[in-house]
PDB file of C-alpha atoms in Angstrom:
ATOM      1  CA  MET J   1      12.797  30.432  -4.534  1.00  0.00           C
ATOM      2  CA  PHE J   2      13.079  28.784  -1.128  1.00  0.00           C
ATOM      3  CA  VAL J   3      10.807  25.805  -0.394  1.00  0.00           C
ATOM      4  CA  THR J   4      10.531  24.406   3.122  1.00  0.00           C
ATOM      5  CA  THR J   5      10.614  20.721   3.925  1.00  0.00           C
ATOM      6  CA  SER J   6       6.967  20.709   4.988  1.00  0.00           C
ATOM      7  CA  ALA J   7       5.983  22.385   1.706  1.00  0.00           C
ATOM      8  CA  ARG J   8       7.900  19.732  -0.246  1.00  0.00           C
ATOM      9  CA  GLN J   9       6.145  16.982   1.704  1.00  0.00           C
ATOM     10  CA  ALA J  10       2.742  18.532   1.058  1.00  0.00           C
ATOM     11  CA  ILE J  11       3.501  18.772  -2.660  1.00  0.00           C
ATOM     12  CA  ALA J  12       4.717  15.160  -2.735  1.00  0.00           C
ATOM     13  CA  ILE J  13       1.611  13.914  -0.934  1.00  0.00           C
ATOM     14  CA  ARG J  14      -0.671  15.827  -3.284  1.00  0.00           C
ATOM     15  CA  SER J  15       1.175  14.601  -6.373  1.00  0.00           C
ATOM     16  CA  SER J  16       1.204  10.995  -5.167  1.00  0.00           C
ATOM     17  CA  THR J  17      -2.524  11.250  -4.495  1.00  0.00           C
ATOM     18  CA  ILE J  18      -3.156  12.535  -8.005  1.00  0.00           C
ATOM     19  CA  VAL J  19      -1.039   9.757  -9.520  1.00  0.00           C
ATOM     20  CA  SER J  20      -2.711   7.068  -7.433  1.00  0.00           C
ATOM     21  CA  ARG J  21      -6.172   8.252  -8.434  1.00  0.00           C
ATOM     22  CA  SER J  22      -5.305   7.947 -12.075  1.00  0.00           C
ATOM     23  CA  LEU J  23      -4.030   4.382 -11.748  1.00  0.00           C
ATOM     24  CA  SER J  24      -7.058   2.735 -10.158  1.00  0.00           C
ATOM     25  CA  SER J  25     -10.775   3.275  -9.895  1.00  0.00           C
ATOM     26  CA  CYS J  26     -10.902   1.146  -6.751  1.00  0.00           C
ATOM     27  CA  GLU J  27     -11.427   3.357  -3.661  1.00  0.00           C
ATOM     28  CA  PRO J  28      -9.732   0.956  -1.190  1.00  0.00           C
ATOM     29  CA  ALA J  29      -6.684   0.778  -3.479  1.00  0.00           C
ATOM     30  CA  GLU J  30      -6.453   4.560  -3.592  1.00  0.00           C
ATOM     31  CA  ARG J  31      -6.789   4.768   0.177  1.00  0.00           C
ATOM     32  CA  LEU J  32      -4.015   2.187   0.709  1.00  0.00           C
ATOM     33  CA  LYS J  33      -1.713   3.970  -1.726  1.00  0.00           C
ATOM     34  CA  CYS J  34      -2.159   7.249   0.146  1.00  0.00           C
ATOM     35  CA  ILE J  35      -1.613   5.630   3.550  1.00  0.00           C
ATOM     36  CA  PHE J  36       1.511   3.775   2.433  1.00  0.00           C
ATOM     37  CA  GLU J  37       2.919   6.840   0.629  1.00  0.00           C
ATOM     38  CA  GLU J  38       2.426   8.982   3.711  1.00  0.00           C
ATOM     39  CA  TYR J  39       4.147   6.334   5.852  1.00  0.00           C
ATOM     40  CA  ARG J  40       6.992   6.009   3.317  1.00  0.00           C
ATOM     41  CA  GLN J  41       7.638   9.752   3.323  1.00  0.00           C
ATOM     42  CA  LYS J  42       7.673   9.888   7.094  1.00  0.00           C
ATOM     43  CA  ASN J  43       9.648   6.727   7.876  1.00  0.00           C
ATOM     44  CA  TYR J  44      11.499   5.734   4.682  1.00  0.00           C
ATOM     45  CA  SER J  45      12.345   9.166   3.289  1.00  0.00           C
ATOM     46  CA  ARG J  46      15.928   8.156   2.537  1.00  0.00           C
ATOM     47  CA  GLU J  47      14.903   5.003   0.696  1.00  0.00           C
ATOM     48  CA  THR J  48      13.656   4.820  -2.862  1.00  0.00           C
ATOM     49  CA  PRO J  49       9.933   4.179  -3.334  1.00  0.00           C
ATOM     50  CA  LYS J  50      10.754   0.849  -5.006  1.00  0.00           C
ATOM     51  CA  ARG J  51      12.813  -0.251  -1.995  1.00  0.00           C
ATOM     52  CA  PHE J  52       9.956   0.681   0.329  1.00  0.00           C
ATOM     53  CA  LYS J  53       7.520  -1.364  -1.789  1.00  0.00           C
ATOM     54  CA  LYS J  54       9.827  -4.379  -1.583  1.00  0.00           C
ATOM     55  CA  GLU J  55      10.039  -4.066   2.199  1.00  0.00           C
ATOM     56  CA  LEU J  56       6.266  -3.737   2.457  1.00  0.00           C
ATOM     57  CA  ILE J  57       5.675  -6.792   0.278  1.00  0.00           C
ATOM     58  CA  LYS J  58       8.248  -8.781   2.234  1.00  0.00           C
ATOM     59  CA  ALA J  59       6.276  -8.037   5.414  1.00  0.00           C
ATOM     60  CA  ALA J  60       2.971  -8.992   3.784  1.00  0.00           C
ATOM     61  CA  CYS J  61       4.044 -12.202   2.010  1.00  0.00           C
ATOM     62  CA  THR J  62       3.016 -15.665   3.027  1.00  0.00           C
ATOM     63  CA  LYS J  63       4.298 -18.887   1.511  1.00  0.00           C
ATOM     64  CA  GLN J  64       1.849 -21.227  -0.127  1.00  0.00           C
ATOM     65  CA  GLU J  65       2.022 -24.086  -2.588  1.00  0.00           C
ATOM     66  CA  ALA J  66       1.871 -21.662  -5.537  1.00  0.00           C
ATOM     67  CA  GLY J  67       4.768 -19.597  -4.185  1.00  0.00           C
ATOM     68  CA  GLU J  68       4.754 -16.357  -2.281  1.00  0.00           C
ATOM     69  CA  VAL J  69       1.486 -14.437  -2.234  1.00  0.00           C
ATOM     70  CA  VAL J  70      -0.006 -11.545  -0.291  1.00  0.00           C
ATOM     71  CA  GLY J  71      -3.033 -12.278   1.866  1.00  0.00           C
ATOM     72  CA  MET J  72      -5.717  -9.711   2.486  1.00  0.00           C
ATOM     73  CA  GLU J  73      -5.491 -10.135   6.253  1.00  0.00           C
ATOM     74  CA  SER J  74      -1.766  -9.387   6.173  1.00  0.00           C
ATOM     75  CA  LEU J  75      -2.575  -5.937   4.747  1.00  0.00           C
ATOM     76  CA  ASN J  76      -4.701  -5.241   7.813  1.00  0.00           C
ATOM     77  CA  GLN J  77      -1.876  -6.391  10.072  1.00  0.00           C
ATOM     78  CA  ILE J  78       0.521  -4.003   8.328  1.00  0.00           C
ATOM     79  CA  LEU J  79      -1.938  -1.136   8.799  1.00  0.00           C
ATOM     80  CA  ILE J  80      -2.072  -1.956  12.512  1.00  0.00           C
ATOM     81  CA  ASN J  81       1.730  -2.178  12.701  1.00  0.00           C
ATOM     82  CA  ILE J  82       2.239   1.244  11.101  1.00  0.00           C
ATOM     83  CA  GLY J  83      -0.203   2.900  13.463  1.00  0.00           C
ATOM     84  CA  LYS J  84      -3.284   3.054  11.232  1.00  0.00           C
ATOM     85  CA  PRO J  85      -5.658   0.520  12.856  1.00  0.00           C
ATOM     86  CA  ASP J  86      -8.611   2.785  12.089  1.00  0.00           C
ATOM     87  CA  GLN J  87      -7.858   2.409   8.357  1.00  0.00           C
ATOM     88  CA  ARG J  88      -8.129  -1.389   8.249  1.00  0.00           C
ATOM     89  CA  LEU J  89      -9.853  -2.949   5.269  1.00  0.00           C
ATOM     90  CA  THR J  90     -13.448  -4.066   5.658  1.00  0.00           C
ATOM     91  CA  GLU J  91     -14.737  -7.253   4.099  1.00  0.00           C
ATOM     92  CA  GLU J  92     -16.259  -5.169   1.297  1.00  0.00           C
ATOM     93  CA  ASP J  93     -12.914  -3.385   0.720  1.00  0.00           C
ATOM     94  CA  MET J  94     -11.130  -6.721   0.480  1.00  0.00           C
ATOM     95  CA  ASN J  95     -13.658  -8.020  -2.019  1.00  0.00           C
ATOM     96  CA  GLN J  96     -13.217  -4.872  -4.140  1.00  0.00           C
ATOM     97  CA  LEU J  97      -9.429  -5.250  -4.117  1.00  0.00           C
ATOM     98  CA  LEU J  98      -9.630  -8.916  -4.994  1.00  0.00           C
ATOM     99  CA  GLY J  99     -12.050  -8.102  -7.796  1.00  0.00           C
ATOM    100  CA  GLU J 100      -9.772  -5.453  -9.262  1.00  0.00           C
ATOM    101  CA  PHE J 101      -6.404  -7.079  -8.691  1.00  0.00           C
ATOM    102  CA  GLY J 102      -7.393 -10.723  -8.967  1.00  0.00           C
ATOM    103  CA  ALA J 103      -7.639 -13.429  -6.374  1.00  0.00           C
ATOM    104  CA  GLN J 104      -5.557 -16.552  -6.599  1.00  0.00           C
ATOM    105  CA  ASN J 105      -7.413 -19.848  -6.233  1.00  0.00           C
ATOM    106  CA  ASN J 106     -10.252 -18.170  -4.312  1.00  0.00           C
ATOM    107  CA  ASN J 107      -8.132 -18.110  -1.151  1.00  0.00           C
ATOM    108  CA  ARG J 108      -8.196 -14.320  -0.661  1.00  0.00           C
ATOM    109  CA  THR J 109      -4.635 -13.720  -1.805  1.00  0.00           C
ATOM    110  CA  MET J 110      -3.036 -11.798  -4.628  1.00  0.00           C
ATOM    111  CA  SER J 111       0.233 -12.245  -6.475  1.00  0.00           C
ATOM    112  CA  ILE J 112       3.256 -10.161  -5.643  1.00  0.00           C
ATOM    113  CA  ASP J 113       3.013  -8.501  -9.076  1.00  0.00           C
ATOM    114  CA  ASN J 114      -0.544  -7.413  -8.358  1.00  0.00           C
ATOM    115  CA  MET J 115       0.500  -6.147  -4.931  1.00  0.00           C
ATOM    116  CA  MET J 116       3.223  -4.017  -6.581  1.00  0.00           C
ATOM    117  CA  LYS J 117       0.532  -2.515  -8.813  1.00  0.00           C
ATOM    118  CA  LEU J 118      -1.697  -1.918  -5.810  1.00  0.00           C
ATOM    119  CA  ILE J 119       0.842   0.057  -3.816  1.00  0.00           C
TER     120      ILE J 119
END
């Protein structure tokens, strides 16, 4: 059976969407996973998903007293940088993510471990 590249991509997107839905009940988290997976398949197709996640976290990290963390605003900046400014997180989306994945010291950041779970 011969499968075209576009068919493989469609299958991968569908399967990643199904997996992401099962991992979180948070709608903004699911939306981010789908956006980042689509971007990874288009622009990082030769890299492993884990390598892509590391690159994404590296771009989103900020240094604070407690170590490196990921700020909510940096996620919006990444969405702008990858050409998805219309998919930016609203204040309500950010609050949902922080509620599900845990804020650190009420400063609207999450740990790198939680960011890995998110994406």
